[in-house]
Short mmCIF file of N, CA and C and ligand atoms in Angstrom, two decimals:
data_model
loop_
_atom_site.label_atom_id
_atom_site.label_comp_id
_atom_site.label_asym_id
_atom_site.label_seq_id
_atom_site.Cartn_x
_atom_site.Cartn_y
_atom_site.Cartn_z
N MET A 768 104.05 133.61 114.02
CA MET A 768 104.20 132.20 114.25
C MET A 768 104.84 131.53 113.14
N ARG A 769 105.82 130.66 113.43
CA ARG A 769 106.55 130.00 112.39
C ARG A 769 105.72 128.84 111.83
N MET A 770 105.64 128.66 110.54
CA MET A 770 104.89 127.57 109.90
C MET A 770 105.75 126.25 110.02
N MET A 771 105.01 125.19 110.24
CA MET A 771 105.59 123.81 110.24
C MET A 771 106.20 123.51 108.95
N LYS A 772 107.46 123.08 108.94
CA LYS A 772 108.07 122.79 107.65
C LYS A 772 107.62 121.43 107.14
N ARG A 773 107.30 121.38 105.83
CA ARG A 773 106.77 120.15 105.25
C ARG A 773 107.57 119.77 103.98
N PRO A 774 107.75 118.54 103.78
CA PRO A 774 108.52 118.06 102.57
C PRO A 774 107.82 118.17 101.21
N ASN A 775 108.56 118.29 100.19
CA ASN A 775 108.05 118.17 98.79
C ASN A 775 108.44 116.77 98.28
N ILE A 776 107.43 116.11 97.68
CA ILE A 776 107.63 114.75 97.20
C ILE A 776 107.31 114.69 95.71
N LEU A 777 108.25 114.10 94.92
CA LEU A 777 107.91 113.78 93.52
C LEU A 777 107.54 112.39 93.21
N LEU A 778 106.36 112.25 92.59
CA LEU A 778 105.97 110.89 92.09
C LEU A 778 106.08 110.91 90.62
N THR A 779 106.97 110.09 90.08
CA THR A 779 107.18 110.03 88.68
C THR A 779 107.15 108.60 88.12
N GLY A 780 107.26 108.44 86.80
CA GLY A 780 107.15 107.14 86.14
C GLY A 780 106.34 107.22 84.95
N THR A 781 106.44 106.17 84.16
CA THR A 781 105.74 106.01 82.92
C THR A 781 104.27 106.27 83.11
N PRO A 782 103.55 106.84 82.08
CA PRO A 782 102.12 106.93 82.23
C PRO A 782 101.49 105.60 82.50
N GLY A 783 100.49 105.56 83.46
CA GLY A 783 99.76 104.39 83.85
C GLY A 783 100.31 103.62 85.02
N VAL A 784 101.42 103.96 85.58
CA VAL A 784 102.00 103.29 86.65
C VAL A 784 101.30 103.49 87.98
N GLY A 785 100.50 104.49 88.07
CA GLY A 785 99.68 104.74 89.29
C GLY A 785 100.07 105.94 90.08
N LYS A 786 100.71 106.94 89.49
CA LYS A 786 101.16 108.12 90.19
C LYS A 786 99.92 108.93 90.74
N THR A 787 98.91 109.14 89.85
CA THR A 787 97.74 109.89 90.30
C THR A 787 97.01 109.25 91.41
N THR A 788 96.81 107.87 91.32
CA THR A 788 96.09 107.15 92.33
C THR A 788 96.79 107.29 93.68
N LEU A 789 98.09 107.11 93.68
CA LEU A 789 98.89 107.19 94.81
C LEU A 789 98.95 108.63 95.43
N GLY A 790 99.14 109.56 94.53
CA GLY A 790 99.33 110.98 94.92
C GLY A 790 98.09 111.49 95.64
N LYS A 791 96.95 111.22 95.04
CA LYS A 791 95.68 111.80 95.58
C LYS A 791 95.39 111.27 96.98
N GLU A 792 95.63 109.93 97.13
CA GLU A 792 95.41 109.25 98.33
C GLU A 792 96.41 109.72 99.41
N LEU A 793 97.62 109.89 98.99
CA LEU A 793 98.73 110.30 99.86
C LEU A 793 98.35 111.73 100.38
N ALA A 794 97.78 112.62 99.51
CA ALA A 794 97.47 113.92 99.94
C ALA A 794 96.35 113.89 100.99
N GLN A 795 95.44 113.01 100.83
CA GLN A 795 94.37 112.82 101.86
C GLN A 795 94.94 112.47 103.19
N ARG A 796 95.88 111.54 103.12
CA ARG A 796 96.40 110.93 104.43
C ARG A 796 97.37 111.87 105.11
N THR A 797 98.13 112.60 104.30
CA THR A 797 99.18 113.46 104.94
C THR A 797 98.83 114.91 105.10
N GLY A 798 97.73 115.36 104.37
CA GLY A 798 97.41 116.79 104.37
C GLY A 798 98.30 117.61 103.52
N LEU A 799 99.26 117.00 102.78
CA LEU A 799 100.10 117.75 101.84
C LEU A 799 99.21 118.04 100.62
N SER A 800 99.58 118.99 99.75
CA SER A 800 98.77 119.35 98.60
C SER A 800 99.24 118.52 97.39
N TYR A 801 98.33 118.22 96.50
CA TYR A 801 98.67 117.35 95.32
C TYR A 801 98.65 118.26 94.03
N VAL A 802 99.70 118.13 93.25
CA VAL A 802 99.70 118.95 91.99
C VAL A 802 99.99 117.92 90.85
N ASN A 803 99.02 117.84 89.90
CA ASN A 803 99.15 117.06 88.69
C ASN A 803 99.67 118.00 87.63
N VAL A 804 100.97 117.83 87.17
CA VAL A 804 101.54 118.83 86.30
C VAL A 804 100.82 118.76 84.90
N GLY A 805 100.36 117.61 84.45
CA GLY A 805 99.59 117.54 83.23
C GLY A 805 98.36 118.46 83.21
N GLU A 806 97.59 118.29 84.35
CA GLU A 806 96.41 119.13 84.62
C GLU A 806 96.72 120.59 84.69
N LEU A 807 97.74 120.90 85.44
CA LEU A 807 98.16 122.31 85.65
C LEU A 807 98.45 122.96 84.28
N ALA A 808 99.13 122.25 83.40
CA ALA A 808 99.50 122.71 82.05
C ALA A 808 98.22 122.95 81.27
N GLN A 809 97.35 121.98 81.40
CA GLN A 809 96.12 122.10 80.65
C GLN A 809 95.30 123.28 81.03
N GLU A 810 95.22 123.48 82.35
CA GLU A 810 94.39 124.56 82.86
C GLU A 810 94.99 125.95 82.49
N GLY A 811 96.35 126.05 82.59
CA GLY A 811 96.97 127.32 82.30
C GLY A 811 97.46 127.45 80.92
N GLN A 812 97.13 126.38 80.06
CA GLN A 812 97.69 126.30 78.63
C GLN A 812 99.16 126.62 78.63
N LEU A 813 99.94 125.85 79.52
CA LEU A 813 101.35 126.05 79.62
C LEU A 813 102.08 125.14 78.56
N PHE A 814 101.72 125.45 77.28
CA PHE A 814 102.28 124.64 76.26
C PHE A 814 103.14 125.44 75.28
N ASP A 815 104.00 124.78 74.54
CA ASP A 815 104.84 125.47 73.56
C ASP A 815 105.00 124.57 72.28
N GLY A 816 104.06 124.71 71.45
CA GLY A 816 103.97 123.91 70.27
C GLY A 816 103.14 122.62 70.35
N PHE A 817 103.22 121.90 69.25
CA PHE A 817 102.37 120.75 69.06
C PHE A 817 103.20 119.53 68.53
N ASP A 818 103.21 118.38 69.24
CA ASP A 818 103.96 117.27 68.71
C ASP A 818 103.04 116.45 67.70
N GLU A 819 103.45 116.54 66.39
CA GLU A 819 102.70 115.90 65.33
C GLU A 819 102.68 114.42 65.44
N GLU A 820 103.85 113.85 65.86
CA GLU A 820 103.97 112.42 65.96
C GLU A 820 103.02 111.82 66.94
N TYR A 821 102.95 112.47 68.15
CA TYR A 821 102.13 111.94 69.21
C TYR A 821 100.72 112.62 69.30
N GLN A 822 100.55 113.61 68.51
CA GLN A 822 99.29 114.32 68.41
C GLN A 822 98.92 114.90 69.76
N CYS A 823 99.91 115.56 70.42
CA CYS A 823 99.62 116.20 71.69
C CYS A 823 100.51 117.44 71.89
N PRO A 824 100.00 118.41 72.65
CA PRO A 824 100.78 119.63 72.94
C PRO A 824 102.04 119.35 73.69
N ILE A 825 103.05 120.21 73.45
CA ILE A 825 104.36 120.06 74.07
C ILE A 825 104.39 120.91 75.36
N LEU A 826 104.80 120.37 76.42
CA LEU A 826 104.80 121.12 77.76
C LEU A 826 105.82 122.28 77.67
N ASP A 827 105.43 123.45 78.15
CA ASP A 827 106.34 124.55 78.25
C ASP A 827 106.95 124.41 79.62
N GLU A 828 108.08 123.76 79.68
CA GLU A 828 108.68 123.43 80.95
C GLU A 828 109.06 124.65 81.85
N ASP A 829 109.54 125.66 81.19
CA ASP A 829 109.96 126.81 81.95
C ASP A 829 108.72 127.49 82.61
N ARG A 830 107.65 127.60 81.90
CA ARG A 830 106.46 128.23 82.46
C ARG A 830 105.93 127.36 83.59
N VAL A 831 105.95 126.12 83.47
CA VAL A 831 105.48 125.17 84.54
C VAL A 831 106.40 125.48 85.78
N VAL A 832 107.65 125.55 85.62
CA VAL A 832 108.53 125.75 86.68
C VAL A 832 108.25 127.16 87.38
N ASP A 833 108.10 128.16 86.56
CA ASP A 833 107.69 129.49 87.14
C ASP A 833 106.46 129.49 87.87
N GLU A 834 105.41 128.77 87.32
CA GLU A 834 104.16 128.69 87.90
C GLU A 834 104.11 128.09 89.24
N LEU A 835 105.01 127.06 89.45
CA LEU A 835 105.06 126.27 90.64
C LEU A 835 106.00 126.71 91.72
N ASP A 836 106.95 127.58 91.36
CA ASP A 836 108.12 127.84 92.22
C ASP A 836 107.74 128.32 93.60
N ASP A 837 106.89 129.26 93.71
CA ASP A 837 106.49 129.91 95.00
C ASP A 837 105.92 128.81 95.88
N LYS A 838 105.04 128.00 95.36
CA LYS A 838 104.36 126.98 96.11
C LYS A 838 105.38 126.00 96.60
N MET A 839 106.29 125.60 95.78
CA MET A 839 107.30 124.58 96.10
C MET A 839 108.25 125.14 97.22
N LYS A 840 108.55 126.49 97.19
CA LYS A 840 109.35 127.09 98.21
C LYS A 840 108.69 126.97 99.61
N GLU A 841 107.43 127.07 99.57
CA GLU A 841 106.70 126.93 100.85
C GLU A 841 106.79 125.51 101.39
N GLY A 842 106.80 124.49 100.55
CA GLY A 842 106.92 123.07 100.95
C GLY A 842 105.53 122.45 101.09
N GLY A 843 105.59 121.15 101.32
CA GLY A 843 104.28 120.43 101.53
C GLY A 843 103.53 120.10 100.23
N VAL A 844 104.26 119.84 99.09
CA VAL A 844 103.60 119.58 97.85
C VAL A 844 104.07 118.18 97.28
N ILE A 845 103.03 117.46 96.86
CA ILE A 845 103.28 116.23 96.12
C ILE A 845 103.10 116.51 94.62
N VAL A 846 104.17 116.32 93.86
CA VAL A 846 104.07 116.63 92.43
C VAL A 846 103.99 115.35 91.65
N ASP A 847 103.09 115.23 90.69
CA ASP A 847 102.93 114.03 89.84
C ASP A 847 103.12 114.36 88.38
N TYR A 848 104.19 113.76 87.81
CA TYR A 848 104.40 113.93 86.39
C TYR A 848 105.26 112.78 85.76
N HIS A 849 105.01 112.49 84.49
CA HIS A 849 105.73 111.39 83.88
C HIS A 849 107.12 111.79 83.32
N GLY A 850 107.64 112.86 83.84
CA GLY A 850 109.02 113.27 83.48
C GLY A 850 109.56 113.92 84.77
N CYS A 851 110.89 114.14 84.87
CA CYS A 851 111.32 114.74 86.06
C CYS A 851 112.69 115.54 85.93
N ASP A 852 113.23 115.62 84.73
CA ASP A 852 114.49 116.24 84.54
C ASP A 852 114.55 117.81 84.43
N PHE A 853 113.30 118.40 84.26
CA PHE A 853 113.30 119.79 84.10
C PHE A 853 112.85 120.56 85.41
N PHE A 854 112.54 119.76 86.43
CA PHE A 854 112.20 120.50 87.70
C PHE A 854 113.52 120.81 88.41
N PRO A 855 113.62 122.02 89.11
CA PRO A 855 114.85 122.33 89.87
C PRO A 855 115.04 121.17 90.86
N GLU A 856 116.33 120.77 90.95
CA GLU A 856 116.68 119.71 91.91
C GLU A 856 116.34 120.10 93.34
N ARG A 857 116.50 121.32 93.68
CA ARG A 857 116.26 121.81 95.02
C ARG A 857 114.74 121.62 95.47
N TRP A 858 113.90 121.52 94.56
CA TRP A 858 112.44 121.42 94.95
C TRP A 858 112.17 120.16 95.83
N PHE A 859 112.80 119.07 95.48
CA PHE A 859 112.30 117.78 96.14
C PHE A 859 113.24 117.22 97.24
N HIS A 860 112.56 116.72 98.33
CA HIS A 860 113.31 116.12 99.40
C HIS A 860 113.30 114.68 99.16
N ILE A 861 112.46 114.08 98.37
CA ILE A 861 112.45 112.65 98.00
C ILE A 861 111.80 112.45 96.62
N VAL A 862 112.25 111.44 95.90
CA VAL A 862 111.76 111.15 94.60
C VAL A 862 111.26 109.70 94.58
N PHE A 863 110.05 109.46 94.13
CA PHE A 863 109.60 107.97 93.99
C PHE A 863 109.37 107.71 92.54
N VAL A 864 109.95 106.67 92.07
CA VAL A 864 109.69 106.23 90.65
C VAL A 864 108.80 105.00 90.80
N LEU A 865 107.59 105.10 90.33
CA LEU A 865 106.69 103.90 90.39
C LEU A 865 106.98 102.99 89.19
N ARG A 866 106.97 101.62 89.41
CA ARG A 866 107.29 100.72 88.43
C ARG A 866 106.25 99.63 88.30
N THR A 867 105.86 99.35 87.03
CA THR A 867 104.76 98.40 86.78
C THR A 867 105.24 97.43 85.73
N ASP A 868 104.96 96.10 85.99
CA ASP A 868 105.30 95.06 85.05
C ASP A 868 104.54 95.31 83.77
N ASN A 869 105.14 94.80 82.60
CA ASN A 869 104.60 95.03 81.30
C ASN A 869 103.17 94.63 81.11
N SER A 870 102.83 93.37 81.55
CA SER A 870 101.45 92.90 81.31
C SER A 870 100.42 93.79 82.00
N HIS A 871 100.69 94.18 83.28
CA HIS A 871 99.78 95.02 83.99
C HIS A 871 99.75 96.43 83.27
N LEU A 872 100.88 96.97 82.94
CA LEU A 872 100.84 98.30 82.31
C LEU A 872 100.19 98.28 80.97
N TYR A 873 100.45 97.23 80.13
CA TYR A 873 99.72 97.12 78.80
C TYR A 873 98.26 97.23 78.97
N SER A 874 97.74 96.38 79.91
CA SER A 874 96.22 96.37 79.94
C SER A 874 95.68 97.71 80.55
N ARG A 875 96.41 98.33 81.44
CA ARG A 875 96.03 99.61 81.99
C ARG A 875 95.89 100.69 80.85
N LEU A 876 96.94 100.74 80.02
CA LEU A 876 97.06 101.71 78.95
C LEU A 876 96.01 101.39 77.91
N GLU A 877 95.83 100.17 77.63
CA GLU A 877 94.80 99.80 76.64
C GLU A 877 93.40 100.21 77.09
N SER A 878 93.12 100.02 78.41
CA SER A 878 91.79 100.48 78.81
C SER A 878 91.70 101.96 78.94
N ARG A 879 92.81 102.63 78.94
CA ARG A 879 92.82 104.12 78.89
C ARG A 879 92.58 104.64 77.45
N GLY A 880 92.58 103.63 76.48
CA GLY A 880 92.33 104.00 75.07
C GLY A 880 93.53 104.19 74.24
N TYR A 881 94.75 103.88 74.86
CA TYR A 881 95.97 103.99 74.02
C TYR A 881 96.06 102.78 73.06
N THR A 882 96.45 103.07 71.81
CA THR A 882 96.67 102.05 70.84
C THR A 882 97.93 102.21 70.04
N GLY A 883 98.29 101.23 69.29
CA GLY A 883 99.38 101.37 68.34
C GLY A 883 100.74 101.95 68.86
N LYS A 884 101.31 102.86 68.17
CA LYS A 884 102.63 103.42 68.59
C LYS A 884 102.57 104.00 69.97
N LYS A 885 101.59 104.69 70.34
CA LYS A 885 101.56 105.28 71.62
C LYS A 885 101.57 104.30 72.75
N LEU A 886 100.80 103.22 72.50
CA LEU A 886 100.78 102.14 73.56
C LEU A 886 102.16 101.44 73.60
N GLN A 887 102.70 101.12 72.44
CA GLN A 887 104.05 100.43 72.36
C GLN A 887 105.10 101.33 73.03
N ASP A 888 105.17 102.54 72.63
CA ASP A 888 106.18 103.48 73.13
C ASP A 888 106.20 103.55 74.63
N ASN A 889 104.98 103.73 75.17
CA ASN A 889 104.92 103.84 76.66
C ASN A 889 105.32 102.50 77.45
N VAL A 890 104.81 101.40 76.83
CA VAL A 890 105.30 100.11 77.49
C VAL A 890 106.84 99.97 77.38
N GLN A 891 107.35 100.38 76.18
CA GLN A 891 108.83 100.31 75.99
C GLN A 891 109.59 101.26 76.90
N CYS A 892 109.05 102.44 77.24
CA CYS A 892 109.57 103.40 78.13
C CYS A 892 109.73 102.71 79.45
N GLU A 893 108.75 101.94 79.86
CA GLU A 893 108.79 101.23 81.19
C GLU A 893 109.84 100.13 81.16
N ILE A 894 109.83 99.37 80.08
CA ILE A 894 110.86 98.25 79.96
C ILE A 894 112.28 98.75 79.98
N PHE A 895 112.52 99.89 79.34
CA PHE A 895 113.84 100.49 79.34
C PHE A 895 114.17 101.23 80.55
N GLN A 896 113.28 101.24 81.54
CA GLN A 896 113.39 102.06 82.76
C GLN A 896 113.88 103.51 82.55
N THR A 897 113.25 104.13 81.43
CA THR A 897 113.69 105.49 81.06
C THR A 897 113.49 106.53 82.15
N ILE A 898 112.42 106.44 82.84
CA ILE A 898 112.14 107.50 83.86
C ILE A 898 113.01 107.29 85.08
N TYR A 899 113.27 106.03 85.45
CA TYR A 899 114.16 105.78 86.57
C TYR A 899 115.57 106.30 86.35
N GLU A 900 116.01 106.07 85.07
CA GLU A 900 117.37 106.61 84.75
C GLU A 900 117.36 108.06 84.76
N GLU A 901 116.29 108.65 84.21
CA GLU A 901 116.15 110.17 84.17
C GLU A 901 116.24 110.68 85.60
N ALA A 902 115.53 110.04 86.53
CA ALA A 902 115.56 110.48 87.95
C ALA A 902 116.87 110.31 88.55
N MET A 903 117.64 109.22 88.27
CA MET A 903 118.89 108.99 88.88
C MET A 903 119.95 110.05 88.40
N GLU A 904 119.70 110.59 87.23
CA GLU A 904 120.63 111.57 86.67
C GLU A 904 120.38 112.93 87.21
N ALA A 905 119.02 113.19 87.45
CA ALA A 905 118.58 114.59 87.81
C ALA A 905 118.70 114.81 89.35
N TYR A 906 118.61 113.74 90.14
CA TYR A 906 118.63 113.96 91.65
C TYR A 906 119.70 113.14 92.20
N LYS A 907 119.98 113.41 93.50
CA LYS A 907 121.03 112.61 94.23
C LYS A 907 120.47 111.19 94.31
N GLU A 908 121.28 110.17 94.02
CA GLU A 908 120.87 108.80 93.93
C GLU A 908 120.14 108.34 95.22
N GLU A 909 120.66 108.93 96.36
CA GLU A 909 120.11 108.39 97.65
C GLU A 909 118.67 108.95 98.00
N ILE A 910 118.20 109.89 97.22
CA ILE A 910 116.80 110.30 97.48
C ILE A 910 115.88 109.70 96.38
N VAL A 911 116.39 108.92 95.51
CA VAL A 911 115.55 108.33 94.44
C VAL A 911 115.16 106.88 94.81
N HIS A 912 113.93 106.58 94.96
CA HIS A 912 113.44 105.24 95.26
C HIS A 912 112.46 104.71 94.33
N GLN A 913 112.59 103.42 93.93
CA GLN A 913 111.69 102.75 93.05
C GLN A 913 110.63 102.11 93.95
N LEU A 914 109.34 102.19 93.48
CA LEU A 914 108.25 101.53 94.13
C LEU A 914 107.41 100.62 93.18
N PRO A 915 107.36 99.38 93.51
CA PRO A 915 106.46 98.42 92.70
C PRO A 915 105.02 98.84 92.73
N SER A 916 104.43 98.86 91.60
CA SER A 916 103.00 99.40 91.60
C SER A 916 102.18 98.47 90.65
N ASN A 917 102.02 97.23 91.04
CA ASN A 917 101.32 96.25 90.20
C ASN A 917 99.90 95.93 90.69
N GLU A 918 99.82 95.79 92.03
CA GLU A 918 98.61 95.26 92.66
C GLU A 918 98.13 96.23 93.69
N PRO A 919 96.83 96.17 94.12
CA PRO A 919 96.32 97.01 95.15
C PRO A 919 97.07 96.98 96.41
N GLU A 920 97.71 95.77 96.79
CA GLU A 920 98.53 95.66 97.91
C GLU A 920 99.77 96.55 97.92
N ASP A 921 100.27 96.66 96.64
CA ASP A 921 101.42 97.53 96.45
C ASP A 921 101.09 99.00 96.80
N LEU A 922 99.85 99.35 96.30
CA LEU A 922 99.43 100.79 96.59
C LEU A 922 99.38 101.01 98.05
N GLU A 923 98.77 100.12 98.80
CA GLU A 923 98.57 100.22 100.24
C GLU A 923 99.92 100.30 100.99
N ARG A 924 100.88 99.40 100.54
CA ARG A 924 102.20 99.40 101.21
C ARG A 924 103.01 100.75 100.88
N ASN A 925 102.84 101.13 99.63
CA ASN A 925 103.52 102.38 99.23
C ASN A 925 102.98 103.54 100.05
N LEU A 926 101.63 103.63 100.23
CA LEU A 926 101.07 104.66 101.00
C LEU A 926 101.58 104.69 102.41
N GLU A 927 101.55 103.55 103.06
CA GLU A 927 102.01 103.46 104.44
C GLU A 927 103.46 103.84 104.60
N GLN A 928 104.32 103.43 103.65
CA GLN A 928 105.74 103.78 103.66
C GLN A 928 105.92 105.31 103.57
N ILE A 929 105.19 105.92 102.62
CA ILE A 929 105.45 107.36 102.38
C ILE A 929 104.87 108.18 103.53
N VAL A 930 103.70 107.71 104.05
CA VAL A 930 103.14 108.47 105.20
C VAL A 930 104.14 108.43 106.41
N GLN A 931 104.74 107.26 106.60
CA GLN A 931 105.70 107.11 107.69
C GLN A 931 106.92 107.93 107.45
N TRP A 932 107.37 108.00 106.17
CA TRP A 932 108.63 108.83 105.80
C TRP A 932 108.24 110.30 106.11
N THR A 933 107.06 110.69 105.70
CA THR A 933 106.68 112.09 105.86
C THR A 933 106.63 112.51 107.32
N GLU A 934 106.03 111.65 108.12
CA GLU A 934 105.93 111.93 109.59
C GLU A 934 107.34 112.05 110.19
N GLN A 935 108.23 111.22 109.76
CA GLN A 935 109.57 111.22 110.31
C GLN A 935 110.30 112.47 109.88
N TRP A 936 110.09 112.76 108.57
CA TRP A 936 110.72 114.09 108.04
C TRP A 936 110.28 115.29 108.76
N MET A 937 108.98 115.31 109.18
CA MET A 937 108.51 116.50 109.90
C MET A 937 109.01 116.60 111.31
N LYS A 938 109.20 115.35 111.96
CA LYS A 938 109.79 115.33 113.28
C LYS A 938 111.27 115.80 113.18
N ASP A 939 111.91 115.39 112.18
CA ASP A 939 113.41 115.73 112.08
C ASP A 939 113.67 117.19 111.68
N ASN A 940 112.66 117.77 111.03
CA ASN A 940 112.92 119.14 110.53
C ASN A 940 112.12 120.25 111.20
N ASN A 941 111.43 119.90 112.25
CA ASN A 941 110.65 121.03 112.97
C ASN A 941 111.06 121.02 114.39
P1 DAT B 2418 99.32 107.44 86.32
O1 DAT B 2418 98.92 108.67 87.13
O2 DAT B 2418 100.71 107.02 86.59
O3 DAT B 2418 99.19 107.63 84.79
P2 DAT B 2418 96.96 106.23 87.37
O4 DAT B 2418 97.06 106.51 88.78
O5 DAT B 2418 96.01 107.04 86.53
O6 DAT B 2418 98.45 106.20 86.70
O7 DAT B 2418 96.62 104.61 87.28
C1 DAT B 2418 96.38 103.95 86.07
C2 DAT B 2418 95.45 102.82 86.30
O8 DAT B 2418 96.01 101.84 87.12
C3 DAT B 2418 94.17 103.27 87.04
O9 DAT B 2418 93.06 102.55 86.51
C4 DAT B 2418 94.39 102.81 88.48
C5 DAT B 2418 95.29 101.58 88.33
N1 DAT B 2418 96.23 101.43 89.42
C6 DAT B 2418 97.05 102.40 89.93
N2 DAT B 2418 97.80 101.82 90.90
C7 DAT B 2418 97.46 100.54 90.94
C8 DAT B 2418 97.99 99.42 91.75
N3 DAT B 2418 98.92 99.54 92.68
N4 DAT B 2418 97.39 98.21 91.55
C9 DAT B 2418 96.46 98.02 90.62
N5 DAT B 2418 95.98 99.06 89.81
C10 DAT B 2418 96.48 100.29 90.00
#
């Protein structure tokens, strides 16, 4: 029996924009599986060195790609990560870059315990739309979409839109 084809979705954006919240709920509603790349790396110790400036381990991007490739080839995966340029372009059928206004992002990161340079750098990353530009360079522009992620109503609207897109993709590809 042939398996139903299902899309792979990338959720990216600055830390704190709401990728995990959206991704987990989206997985519930669509039945797709959810992969948090940060957690995957932590579990498998997929690191290569230590960043002294930010006091955090450095992701081993090649090992992350190797680890996920079979699963991605099967399809039906929602990937959540605050970077996007090291994944193979062929993995994703659509890319969402979540965007949050400074004031909202600042208070979210503060309540996560971020302070000083780490807090400032992350807010600046959002102001400079670093991840959006990274996504526009790494993927075809027509599959990259920005989603506002400021209020709970944004979350609900984003969920509804992506669920609808997923259902349409499955109709078109099966
Ligand atoms: P990320 O995975 O991008 O780091 P998260 O999902 O952990 O972000 O969310 C960070 C915080 O913001 C968390 O407390 C939940 C909250 N949040 C997420 N999406 C939101 C939204 N649309 N409106 C209000 N708060 C939101």
